[in-house]
mmCIF file of C-alpha atoms in Angstrom:
data_model
loop_
_atom_site.group_PDB
_atom_site.id
_atom_site.type_symbol
_atom_site.label_atom_id
_atom_site.label_comp_id
_atom_site.label_asym_id
_atom_site.label_seq_id
_atom_site.Cartn_x
_atom_site.Cartn_y
_atom_site.Cartn_z
ATOM 1 C CA UNK A 262 25.448 -3.549 -0.170
ATOM 2 C CA UNK A 263 26.725 0.015 -0.478
ATOM 3 C CA UNK A 264 24.094 2.715 -0.008
ATOM 4 C CA UNK A 265 23.565 6.117 -1.621
ATOM 5 C CA UNK A 266 24.642 7.740 1.646
ATOM 6 C CA UNK A 267 27.837 5.652 1.666
ATOM 7 C CA UNK A 268 28.620 6.857 -1.864
ATOM 8 C CA UNK A 269 27.990 10.450 -0.791
ATOM 9 C CA UNK A 270 30.571 10.083 1.970
ATOM 10 C CA UNK A 271 33.092 8.364 -0.318
ATOM 11 C CA UNK A 272 32.672 11.101 -2.916
ATOM 12 C CA UNK A 273 33.262 13.750 -0.257
ATOM 13 C CA UNK A 274 36.372 11.936 1.005
ATOM 14 C CA UNK A 275 37.660 11.643 -2.553
ATOM 15 C CA UNK A 276 37.088 15.325 -3.315
ATOM 16 C CA UNK A 277 38.964 16.228 -0.141
ATOM 17 C CA UNK A 278 41.983 14.259 -1.344
ATOM 18 C CA UNK A 279 41.269 10.838 0.133
ATOM 19 C CA UNK A 280 41.806 9.040 -3.193
ATOM 20 C CA UNK A 281 45.434 10.171 -3.272
ATOM 21 C CA UNK A 282 46.336 9.282 0.290
ATOM 22 C CA UNK A 283 45.225 10.095 3.802
ATOM 23 C CA UNK A 284 43.521 13.438 4.356
ATOM 24 C CA UNK A 285 42.840 15.272 7.604
ATOM 25 C CA UNK A 286 39.098 15.146 8.312
ATOM 26 C CA UNK A 287 37.166 17.040 10.959
ATOM 27 C CA UNK A 288 33.921 15.264 11.806
ATOM 28 C CA UNK A 289 32.406 18.615 12.796
ATOM 29 C CA UNK A 290 33.254 20.313 9.484
ATOM 30 C CA UNK A 291 32.245 17.240 7.522
ATOM 31 C CA UNK A 292 28.895 17.229 9.334
ATOM 32 C CA UNK A 293 28.360 20.885 8.457
ATOM 33 C CA UNK A 294 29.177 20.354 4.776
ATOM 34 C CA UNK A 295 26.848 17.333 4.548
ATOM 35 C CA UNK A 296 24.156 18.970 6.685
ATOM 36 C CA UNK A 297 24.177 16.084 9.138
ATOM 37 C CA UNK A 298 24.807 15.751 12.830
ATOM 38 C CA UNK A 299 28.383 14.963 13.979
ATOM 39 C CA UNK A 300 27.027 11.774 15.569
ATOM 40 C CA UNK A 301 25.569 10.609 12.225
ATOM 41 C CA UNK A 302 28.849 11.377 10.481
ATOM 42 C CA UNK A 303 30.826 9.492 13.116
ATOM 43 C CA UNK A 304 28.570 6.427 12.782
ATOM 44 C CA UNK A 305 28.806 6.499 8.985
ATOM 45 C CA UNK A 306 32.603 6.728 9.032
ATOM 46 C CA UNK A 307 32.771 3.808 11.454
ATOM 47 C CA UNK A 308 30.491 1.775 9.174
ATOM 48 C CA UNK A 309 32.571 2.575 6.084
ATOM 49 C CA UNK A 310 35.732 1.600 7.928
ATOM 50 C CA UNK A 311 34.163 -1.688 9.084
ATOM 51 C CA UNK A 312 33.170 -2.499 5.488
ATOM 52 C CA UNK A 313 36.736 -1.660 4.315
ATOM 53 C CA UNK A 314 35.664 1.272 2.130
ATOM 54 C CA UNK A 315 37.937 3.631 4.071
ATOM 55 C CA UNK A 316 40.833 3.416 6.518
ATOM 56 C CA UNK A 317 41.309 5.812 9.418
ATOM 57 C CA UNK A 318 44.093 6.753 11.769
ATOM 58 C CA UNK A 319 44.099 9.154 14.710
ATOM 59 C CA UNK A 320 47.125 11.389 15.217
ATOM 60 C CA UNK A 321 47.848 14.223 17.630
ATOM 61 C CA UNK A 322 46.585 16.771 15.088
ATOM 62 C CA UNK A 323 43.349 14.957 14.284
ATOM 63 C CA UNK A 324 41.672 12.160 12.307
ATOM 64 C CA UNK A 325 43.059 11.075 8.922
ATOM 65 C CA UNK A 326 40.955 9.198 6.375
ATOM 66 C CA UNK A 327 41.811 7.489 3.067
ATOM 67 C CA UNK A 328 39.504 5.794 0.562
ATOM 68 C CA UNK A 329 40.512 2.163 0.010
ATOM 69 C CA UNK A 330 40.652 0.384 -3.330
ATOM 70 C CA UNK A 331 37.253 -1.154 -2.543
ATOM 71 C CA UNK A 332 35.825 2.319 -1.947
ATOM 72 C CA UNK A 333 37.403 3.644 -5.133
ATOM 73 C CA UNK A 334 35.875 0.750 -7.085
ATOM 74 C CA UNK A 335 32.435 1.652 -5.704
ATOM 75 C CA UNK A 336 32.884 5.234 -6.899
ATOM 76 C CA UNK A 337 34.037 4.019 -10.321
ATOM 77 C CA UNK A 338 30.910 1.898 -10.706
ATOM 78 C CA UNK A 339 28.738 4.879 -9.799
ATOM 79 C CA UNK A 340 30.645 7.013 -12.301
ATOM 80 C CA UNK A 341 30.151 4.357 -14.980
ATOM 81 C CA UNK A 342 26.400 4.391 -14.377
ATOM 82 C CA UNK A 343 26.290 8.154 -14.929
ATOM 83 C CA UNK A 344 28.365 7.797 -18.068
ATOM 84 C CA UNK A 345 25.795 5.321 -19.385
ATOM 85 C CA UNK A 346 23.071 7.890 -18.728
ATOM 86 C CA UNK A 347 24.746 10.829 -20.415
ATOM 87 C CA UNK A 348 27.205 9.428 -22.954
ATOM 88 C CA UNK A 349 27.221 6.932 -25.796
ATOM 89 C CA UNK A 350 29.423 4.180 -24.424
ATOM 90 C CA UNK A 351 28.595 1.407 -26.871
ATOM 91 C CA UNK A 352 31.514 -0.207 -28.628
ATOM 92 C CA UNK A 353 34.586 -2.333 -28.079
ATOM 93 C CA UNK A 354 37.821 -1.449 -26.330
ATOM 94 C CA UNK A 355 40.939 -3.312 -27.413
ATOM 95 C CA UNK A 356 43.676 -4.294 -24.958
ATOM 96 C CA UNK A 357 46.843 -5.787 -26.433
ATOM 97 C CA UNK A 358 49.788 -7.499 -24.805
ATOM 98 C CA UNK A 359 52.212 -10.418 -24.650
ATOM 99 C CA UNK A 360 51.693 -13.784 -23.003
ATOM 100 C CA UNK A 361 53.750 -14.226 -19.831
ATOM 101 C CA UNK A 362 54.044 -16.750 -17.035
ATOM 102 C CA UNK A 363 52.267 -15.158 -14.087
ATOM 103 C CA UNK A 364 51.739 -15.473 -10.378
ATOM 104 C CA UNK A 365 48.601 -17.489 -10.953
ATOM 105 C CA UNK A 366 46.462 -15.599 -8.436
ATOM 106 C CA UNK A 367 43.372 -16.115 -10.583
ATOM 107 C CA UNK A 368 44.022 -19.859 -10.891
ATOM 108 C CA UNK A 369 43.037 -20.158 -7.238
ATOM 109 C CA UNK A 370 39.538 -18.864 -8.009
ATOM 110 C CA UNK A 371 38.807 -21.302 -10.839
ATOM 111 C CA UNK A 372 39.554 -24.303 -8.615
ATOM 112 C CA UNK A 373 36.977 -23.614 -5.880
ATOM 113 C CA UNK A 374 33.294 -24.525 -6.412
ATOM 114 C CA UNK A 375 31.961 -21.456 -4.587
ATOM 115 C CA UNK A 376 33.666 -19.221 -7.155
ATOM 116 C CA UNK A 377 33.089 -21.454 -10.189
ATOM 117 C CA UNK A 378 29.327 -21.473 -9.539
ATOM 118 C CA UNK A 379 29.336 -17.669 -9.551
ATOM 119 C CA UNK A 380 31.349 -17.563 -12.790
ATOM 120 C CA UNK A 381 28.792 -19.802 -14.489
ATOM 121 C CA UNK A 382 25.863 -17.741 -13.236
ATOM 122 C CA UNK A 383 27.299 -14.242 -13.672
ATOM 123 C CA UNK A 384 29.660 -14.642 -16.648
ATOM 124 C CA UNK A 385 27.807 -17.315 -18.588
ATOM 125 C CA UNK A 386 30.591 -19.885 -18.744
ATOM 126 C CA UNK A 387 32.371 -22.436 -16.618
ATOM 127 C CA UNK A 388 36.078 -21.534 -16.615
ATOM 128 C CA UNK A 389 38.959 -23.786 -17.580
ATOM 129 C CA UNK A 390 40.984 -24.496 -14.400
ATOM 130 C CA UNK A 391 43.823 -22.157 -15.277
ATOM 131 C CA UNK A 392 44.467 -18.586 -16.417
ATOM 132 C CA UNK A 393 46.232 -16.658 -19.161
ATOM 133 C CA UNK A 394 48.552 -13.870 -18.029
ATOM 134 C CA UNK A 395 49.357 -10.899 -20.249
ATOM 135 C CA UNK A 396 51.776 -7.999 -19.952
ATOM 136 C CA UNK A 397 49.912 -5.251 -21.774
ATOM 137 C CA UNK A 398 51.320 -2.422 -23.868
ATOM 138 C CA UNK A 399 51.725 1.076 -22.350
ATOM 139 C CA UNK A 400 48.860 2.421 -24.479
ATOM 140 C CA UNK A 401 46.659 -0.484 -23.396
ATOM 141 C CA UNK A 402 47.175 0.450 -19.742
ATOM 142 C CA UNK A 403 45.140 3.619 -20.321
ATOM 143 C CA UNK A 404 42.575 1.610 -22.324
ATOM 144 C CA UNK A 405 42.314 -0.850 -19.448
ATOM 145 C CA UNK A 406 41.649 1.989 -16.995
ATOM 146 C CA UNK A 407 38.901 3.267 -19.283
ATOM 147 C CA UNK A 408 37.441 -0.238 -19.550
ATOM 148 C CA UNK A 409 37.396 -0.502 -15.768
ATOM 149 C CA UNK A 410 34.734 2.202 -15.674
ATOM 150 C CA UNK A 411 32.296 -0.237 -17.269
ATOM 151 C CA UNK A 412 30.557 -3.506 -16.548
ATOM 152 C CA UNK A 413 32.571 -5.019 -13.687
ATOM 153 C CA UNK A 414 31.003 -8.186 -12.324
ATOM 154 C CA UNK A 415 31.410 -8.684 -8.587
ATOM 155 C CA UNK A 416 32.381 -12.147 -7.367
ATOM 156 C CA UNK A 417 31.330 -12.298 -3.750
ATOM 157 C CA UNK A 418 33.377 -13.724 -0.935
ATOM 158 C CA UNK A 419 31.905 -16.541 1.144
ATOM 159 C CA UNK A 420 32.532 -18.998 3.956
ATOM 160 C CA UNK A 421 32.839 -22.760 3.499
ATOM 161 C CA UNK A 422 34.423 -25.574 5.495
ATOM 162 C CA UNK A 423 35.253 -23.157 8.329
ATOM 163 C CA UNK A 424 37.261 -20.979 5.926
ATOM 164 C CA UNK A 425 36.694 -17.473 4.605
ATOM 165 C CA UNK A 426 37.143 -16.904 0.877
ATOM 166 C CA UNK A 427 37.706 -13.350 -0.325
ATOM 167 C CA UNK A 428 35.973 -11.432 -3.073
ATOM 168 C CA UNK A 429 37.106 -10.706 -6.635
ATOM 169 C CA UNK A 430 35.828 -8.817 -9.651
ATOM 170 C CA UNK A 431 35.687 -9.715 -13.331
ATOM 171 C CA UNK A 432 35.531 -7.725 -16.557
ATOM 172 C CA UNK A 433 33.849 -9.775 -19.318
ATOM 173 C CA UNK A 434 35.774 -9.878 -22.597
ATOM 174 C CA UNK A 435 36.599 -12.078 -25.592
ATOM 175 C CA UNK A 436 39.847 -13.430 -26.996
ATOM 176 C CA UNK A 437 39.731 -14.889 -30.501
ATOM 177 C CA UNK A 438 35.955 -15.309 -30.094
ATOM 178 C CA UNK A 439 36.182 -17.244 -26.819
ATOM 179 C CA UNK A 440 34.265 -16.046 -23.742
ATOM 180 C CA UNK A 441 36.721 -14.713 -21.174
ATOM 181 C CA UNK A 442 36.979 -12.331 -18.254
ATOM 182 C CA UNK A 443 39.787 -10.288 -16.759
ATOM 183 C CA UNK A 444 39.875 -11.296 -13.097
ATOM 184 C CA UNK A 445 41.182 -9.107 -10.286
ATOM 185 C CA UNK A 446 41.409 -10.730 -6.833
ATOM 186 C CA UNK A 447 40.290 -8.589 -3.926
ATOM 187 C CA UNK A 448 43.911 -8.351 -2.813
ATOM 188 C CA UNK A 449 45.797 -8.363 -6.092
ATOM 189 C CA UNK A 450 49.573 -8.011 -6.284
ATOM 190 C CA UNK A 451 49.652 -7.340 -10.020
ATOM 191 C CA UNK A 452 50.812 -3.998 -11.449
ATOM 192 C CA UNK A 453 48.622 -2.018 -13.876
ATOM 193 C CA UNK A 454 50.371 -3.464 -16.932
ATOM 194 C CA UNK A 455 49.629 -7.106 -16.089
ATOM 195 C CA UNK A 456 46.225 -8.758 -16.439
ATOM 196 C CA UNK A 457 45.035 -12.278 -15.694
ATOM 197 C CA UNK A 458 42.292 -13.826 -17.825
ATOM 198 C CA UNK A 459 39.951 -16.733 -17.159
ATOM 199 C CA UNK A 460 38.301 -18.418 -20.139
ATOM 200 C CA UNK A 461 35.863 -21.122 -21.143
ATOM 201 C CA UNK A 462 38.777 -22.973 -22.816
ATOM 202 C CA UNK A 463 42.510 -23.463 -22.350
ATOM 203 C CA UNK A 464 43.634 -20.517 -24.465
ATOM 204 C CA UNK A 465 47.296 -21.529 -24.659
ATOM 205 C CA UNK A 466 46.264 -24.814 -26.236
ATOM 206 C CA UNK A 467 43.417 -23.575 -28.442
ATOM 207 C CA UNK A 468 45.475 -20.666 -29.837
ATOM 208 C CA UNK A 469 48.856 -22.419 -29.690
ATOM 209 C CA UNK A 470 50.230 -19.677 -27.445
ATOM 210 C CA UNK A 471 53.668 -19.437 -25.865
ATOM 211 C CA UNK A 472 55.290 -16.761 -23.729
ATOM 212 C CA UNK A 473 55.960 -13.703 -25.867
ATOM 213 C CA UNK A 474 53.077 -14.255 -28.302
ATOM 214 C CA UNK A 475 50.788 -11.285 -28.970
ATOM 215 C CA UNK A 476 47.139 -11.411 -27.882
ATOM 216 C CA UNK A 477 44.217 -9.025 -28.381
ATOM 217 C CA UNK A 478 41.538 -8.746 -25.696
ATOM 218 C CA UNK A 479 38.173 -7.293 -26.747
ATOM 219 C CA UNK A 480 36.172 -5.636 -23.977
ATOM 220 C CA UNK A 481 32.619 -4.826 -25.035
ATOM 221 C CA UNK A 482 31.273 -1.749 -23.244
ATOM 222 C CA UNK A 483 27.606 -0.854 -23.138
#
Protein backbone atom coordinates (compact mmCIF):
# COMPACT_ATOMS: atom_id res chain seq x y z
CA UNK A 1 0.00 0.00 0.00
CA UNK A 2 1.52 3.31 -1.06
CA UNK A 3 1.69 5.95 1.67
CA UNK A 4 1.29 9.73 1.63
CA UNK A 5 5.03 10.06 2.22
CA UNK A 6 5.73 7.77 -0.76
CA UNK A 7 3.54 10.00 -2.95
CA UNK A 8 5.39 13.07 -1.69
CA UNK A 9 8.69 11.54 -2.80
CA UNK A 10 7.30 10.44 -6.17
CA UNK A 11 5.89 13.91 -6.78
CA UNK A 12 9.27 15.45 -5.97
CA UNK A 13 11.06 13.02 -8.30
CA UNK A 14 8.56 13.80 -11.05
CA UNK A 15 8.94 17.56 -10.65
CA UNK A 16 12.71 17.16 -10.86
CA UNK A 17 12.35 15.41 -14.21
CA UNK A 18 12.09 11.78 -13.13
CA UNK A 19 8.94 11.15 -15.20
CA UNK A 20 10.85 11.87 -18.40
CA UNK A 21 13.90 9.76 -17.68
CA UNK A 22 16.62 9.46 -15.08
CA UNK A 23 17.48 12.58 -13.11
CA UNK A 24 20.51 13.29 -10.95
CA UNK A 25 19.42 13.31 -7.29
CA UNK A 26 21.43 14.40 -4.28
CA UNK A 27 20.11 12.78 -1.11
CA UNK A 28 21.42 15.75 0.89
CA UNK A 29 19.62 18.36 -1.23
CA UNK A 30 16.49 16.23 -1.39
CA UNK A 31 16.54 15.96 2.41
CA UNK A 32 16.83 19.73 2.72
CA UNK A 33 13.94 20.38 0.32
CA UNK A 34 11.70 17.86 2.12
CA UNK A 35 12.86 18.95 5.57
CA UNK A 36 13.92 15.43 6.47
CA UNK A 37 17.15 13.82 7.52
CA UNK A 38 19.40 12.34 4.79
CA UNK A 39 19.04 8.96 6.51
CA UNK A 40 15.22 9.13 6.26
CA UNK A 41 15.46 10.10 2.60
CA UNK A 42 17.87 7.25 1.89
CA UNK A 43 15.56 4.72 3.57
CA UNK A 44 12.53 6.03 1.68
CA UNK A 45 14.30 5.84 -1.68
CA UNK A 46 15.39 2.28 -0.94
CA UNK A 47 11.80 1.36 -0.03
CA UNK A 48 10.41 2.93 -3.22
CA UNK A 49 12.99 1.08 -5.28
CA UNK A 50 12.14 -2.22 -3.57
CA UNK A 51 8.44 -1.68 -4.33
CA UNK A 52 9.31 -0.87 -7.98
CA UNK A 53 8.03 2.72 -7.82
CA UNK A 54 11.44 4.05 -8.84
CA UNK A 55 14.67 2.74 -10.36
CA UNK A 56 18.11 3.97 -9.35
CA UNK A 57 21.60 3.79 -10.74
CA UNK A 58 24.87 5.06 -9.29
CA UNK A 59 27.38 6.68 -11.63
CA UNK A 60 30.68 8.45 -11.04
CA UNK A 61 28.89 11.82 -10.88
CA UNK A 62 26.18 10.71 -8.45
CA UNK A 63 22.85 8.92 -8.00
CA UNK A 64 20.26 8.89 -10.81
CA UNK A 65 16.58 8.19 -10.18
CA UNK A 66 13.62 7.61 -12.52
CA UNK A 67 9.95 7.09 -11.67
CA UNK A 68 8.68 3.77 -13.04
CA UNK A 69 5.36 3.20 -14.75
CA UNK A 70 4.00 1.84 -11.46
CA UNK A 71 5.06 5.04 -9.71
CA UNK A 72 3.56 7.18 -12.45
CA UNK A 73 0.27 5.28 -12.13
CA UNK A 74 0.23 6.01 -8.38
CA UNK A 75 0.66 9.72 -9.10
CA UNK A 76 -2.10 9.61 -11.72
CA UNK A 77 -4.51 8.06 -9.23
CA UNK A 78 -3.68 10.78 -6.70
CA UNK A 79 -4.20 13.42 -9.39
CA UNK A 80 -7.55 11.87 -10.30
CA UNK A 81 -8.68 12.08 -6.67
CA UNK A 82 -7.89 15.80 -6.59
CA UNK A 83 -9.72 16.30 -9.86
CA UNK A 84 -12.79 14.68 -8.30
CA UNK A 85 -12.55 17.15 -5.41
CA UNK A 86 -12.21 20.29 -7.48
CA UNK A 87 -13.73 19.58 -10.89
CA UNK A 88 -16.95 18.18 -12.32
CA UNK A 89 -15.79 14.92 -13.85
CA UNK A 90 -19.14 13.22 -14.36
CA UNK A 91 -19.88 12.00 -17.85
CA UNK A 92 -18.81 9.51 -20.48
CA UNK A 93 -15.64 9.43 -22.55
CA UNK A 94 -15.82 7.73 -25.93
CA UNK A 95 -12.92 5.71 -27.34
CA UNK A 96 -13.27 4.48 -30.92
CA UNK A 97 -11.22 2.04 -32.94
CA UNK A 98 -11.04 -1.00 -35.21
CA UNK A 99 -11.05 -4.65 -34.22
CA UNK A 100 -7.66 -6.33 -34.68
CA UNK A 101 -6.07 -9.65 -33.86
CA UNK A 102 -3.85 -8.96 -30.86
CA UNK A 103 -1.10 -10.44 -28.76
CA UNK A 104 -3.64 -11.82 -26.34
CA UNK A 105 -1.84 -10.67 -23.19
CA UNK A 106 -5.15 -10.13 -21.41
CA UNK A 107 -6.40 -13.60 -22.36
CA UNK A 108 -3.90 -15.00 -19.88
CA UNK A 109 -5.62 -13.17 -17.01
CA UNK A 110 -9.13 -14.44 -17.76
CA UNK A 111 -7.98 -18.07 -17.63
CA UNK A 112 -6.60 -18.07 -14.07
CA UNK A 113 -8.96 -18.38 -11.07
CA UNK A 114 -6.97 -15.97 -8.88
CA UNK A 115 -7.60 -13.20 -11.41
CA UNK A 116 -11.14 -14.22 -12.37
CA UNK A 117 -12.25 -14.07 -8.72
CA UNK A 118 -10.95 -10.50 -8.50
CA UNK A 119 -12.73 -9.53 -11.73
CA UNK A 120 -16.02 -10.80 -10.34
CA UNK A 121 -15.55 -8.99 -7.04
CA UNK A 122 -14.09 -5.71 -8.30
CA UNK A 123 -15.67 -5.33 -11.76
CA UNK A 124 -19.01 -7.01 -11.13
CA UNK A 125 -18.81 -9.64 -13.84
CA UNK A 126 -17.14 -12.92 -14.64
CA UNK A 127 -15.21 -12.46 -17.90
CA UNK A 128 -15.52 -14.54 -21.04
CA UNK A 129 -12.24 -16.47 -21.49
CA UNK A 130 -10.93 -14.27 -24.27
CA UNK A 131 -10.37 -10.61 -25.13
CA UNK A 132 -11.22 -8.07 -27.81
CA UNK A 133 -8.31 -6.07 -29.21
CA UNK A 134 -8.79 -2.62 -30.74
CA UNK A 135 -6.49 -0.25 -32.59
CA UNK A 136 -7.88 3.12 -31.56
CA UNK A 137 -8.03 6.33 -33.58
CA UNK A 138 -5.39 9.06 -33.05
CA UNK A 139 -7.95 11.32 -31.36
CA UNK A 140 -9.01 8.46 -29.09
CA UNK A 141 -5.42 8.07 -27.87
CA UNK A 142 -5.71 11.44 -26.11
CA UNK A 143 -9.18 10.48 -24.83
CA UNK A 144 -7.75 7.24 -23.47
CA UNK A 145 -5.02 9.15 -21.61
CA UNK A 146 -7.69 11.39 -20.09
CA UNK A 147 -9.75 8.35 -19.12
CA UNK A 148 -6.71 6.84 -17.42
CA UNK A 149 -6.87 9.61 -14.83
CA UNK A 150 -10.10 8.11 -13.51
CA UNK A 151 -11.38 4.98 -11.83
CA UNK A 152 -8.64 2.40 -12.46
CA UNK A 153 -9.27 -0.86 -10.65
CA UNK A 154 -6.16 -2.61 -9.38
CA UNK A 155 -5.91 -6.36 -9.92
CA UNK A 156 -3.41 -7.60 -7.38
CA UNK A 157 -0.66 -10.09 -8.05
CA UNK A 158 -0.54 -13.27 -5.98
CA UNK A 159 1.23 -16.58 -5.45
CA UNK A 160 -0.31 -19.98 -6.15
CA UNK A 161 1.08 -23.44 -6.85
CA UNK A 162 4.62 -22.21 -6.19
CA UNK A 163 4.25 -19.57 -8.92
CA UNK A 164 4.10 -15.78 -8.78
CA UNK A 165 1.40 -14.05 -10.81
CA UNK A 166 1.86 -10.38 -11.63
CA UNK A 167 -0.52 -7.49 -11.18
CA UNK A 168 -2.74 -5.74 -13.73
CA UNK A 169 -5.16 -2.83 -13.81
CA UNK A 170 -8.59 -2.43 -15.37
CA UNK A 171 -10.66 0.52 -16.54
CA UNK A 172 -14.39 -0.31 -16.39
CA UNK A 173 -16.32 0.49 -19.57
CA UNK A 174 -19.20 -0.65 -21.78
CA UNK A 175 -19.42 -1.78 -25.39
CA UNK A 176 -22.88 -1.97 -26.93
CA UNK A 177 -24.34 -2.12 -23.40
CA UNK A 178 -22.18 -5.04 -22.26
CA UNK A 179 -20.04 -4.75 -19.11
CA UNK A 180 -16.38 -4.61 -20.08
CA UNK A 181 -13.02 -3.37 -18.87
CA UNK A 182 -9.85 -2.24 -20.60
CA UNK A 183 -7.11 -4.42 -19.11
CA UNK A 184 -3.45 -3.43 -18.90
CA UNK A 185 -1.04 -6.13 -17.66
CA UNK A 186 1.63 -4.98 -15.24
CA UNK A 187 4.21 -5.49 -17.97
CA UNK A 188 2.31 -4.60 -21.11
CA UNK A 189 3.92 -4.59 -24.55
CA UNK A 190 1.07 -2.73 -26.24
CA UNK A 191 1.54 0.76 -27.71
CA UNK A 192 -0.76 3.65 -26.71
CA UNK A 193 -3.03 3.14 -29.72
CA UNK A 194 -3.91 -0.48 -28.90
CA UNK A 195 -6.25 -1.57 -26.11
CA UNK A 196 -7.36 -5.00 -24.94
CA UNK A 197 -10.86 -5.46 -23.52
CA UNK A 198 -12.32 -8.17 -21.31
CA UNK A 199 -16.10 -8.59 -21.26
CA UNK A 200 -18.93 -10.54 -19.70
CA UNK A 201 -19.68 -12.01 -23.16
CA UNK A 202 -17.83 -13.01 -26.32
CA UNK A 203 -18.09 -9.65 -28.08
CA UNK A 204 -17.00 -10.91 -31.50
CA UNK A 205 -19.89 -13.36 -31.48
CA UNK A 206 -22.54 -11.17 -29.84
CA UNK A 207 -21.80 -8.19 -32.12
CA UNK A 208 -20.81 -10.22 -35.18
CA UNK A 209 -17.40 -8.54 -35.25
CA UNK A 210 -14.50 -9.19 -37.61
CA UNK A 211 -11.10 -7.56 -37.94
CA UNK A 212 -11.54 -4.05 -39.31
CA UNK A 213 -15.01 -3.46 -37.84
CA UNK A 214 -15.55 -0.22 -35.91
CA UNK A 215 -16.28 -0.33 -32.17
CA UNK A 216 -17.15 2.36 -29.64
CA UNK A 217 -15.99 2.00 -26.03
CA UNK A 218 -17.84 4.06 -23.40
CA UNK A 219 -15.84 4.89 -20.28
CA UNK A 220 -17.99 6.36 -17.53
CA UNK A 221 -16.03 8.79 -15.34
CA UNK A 222 -17.24 9.96 -11.96
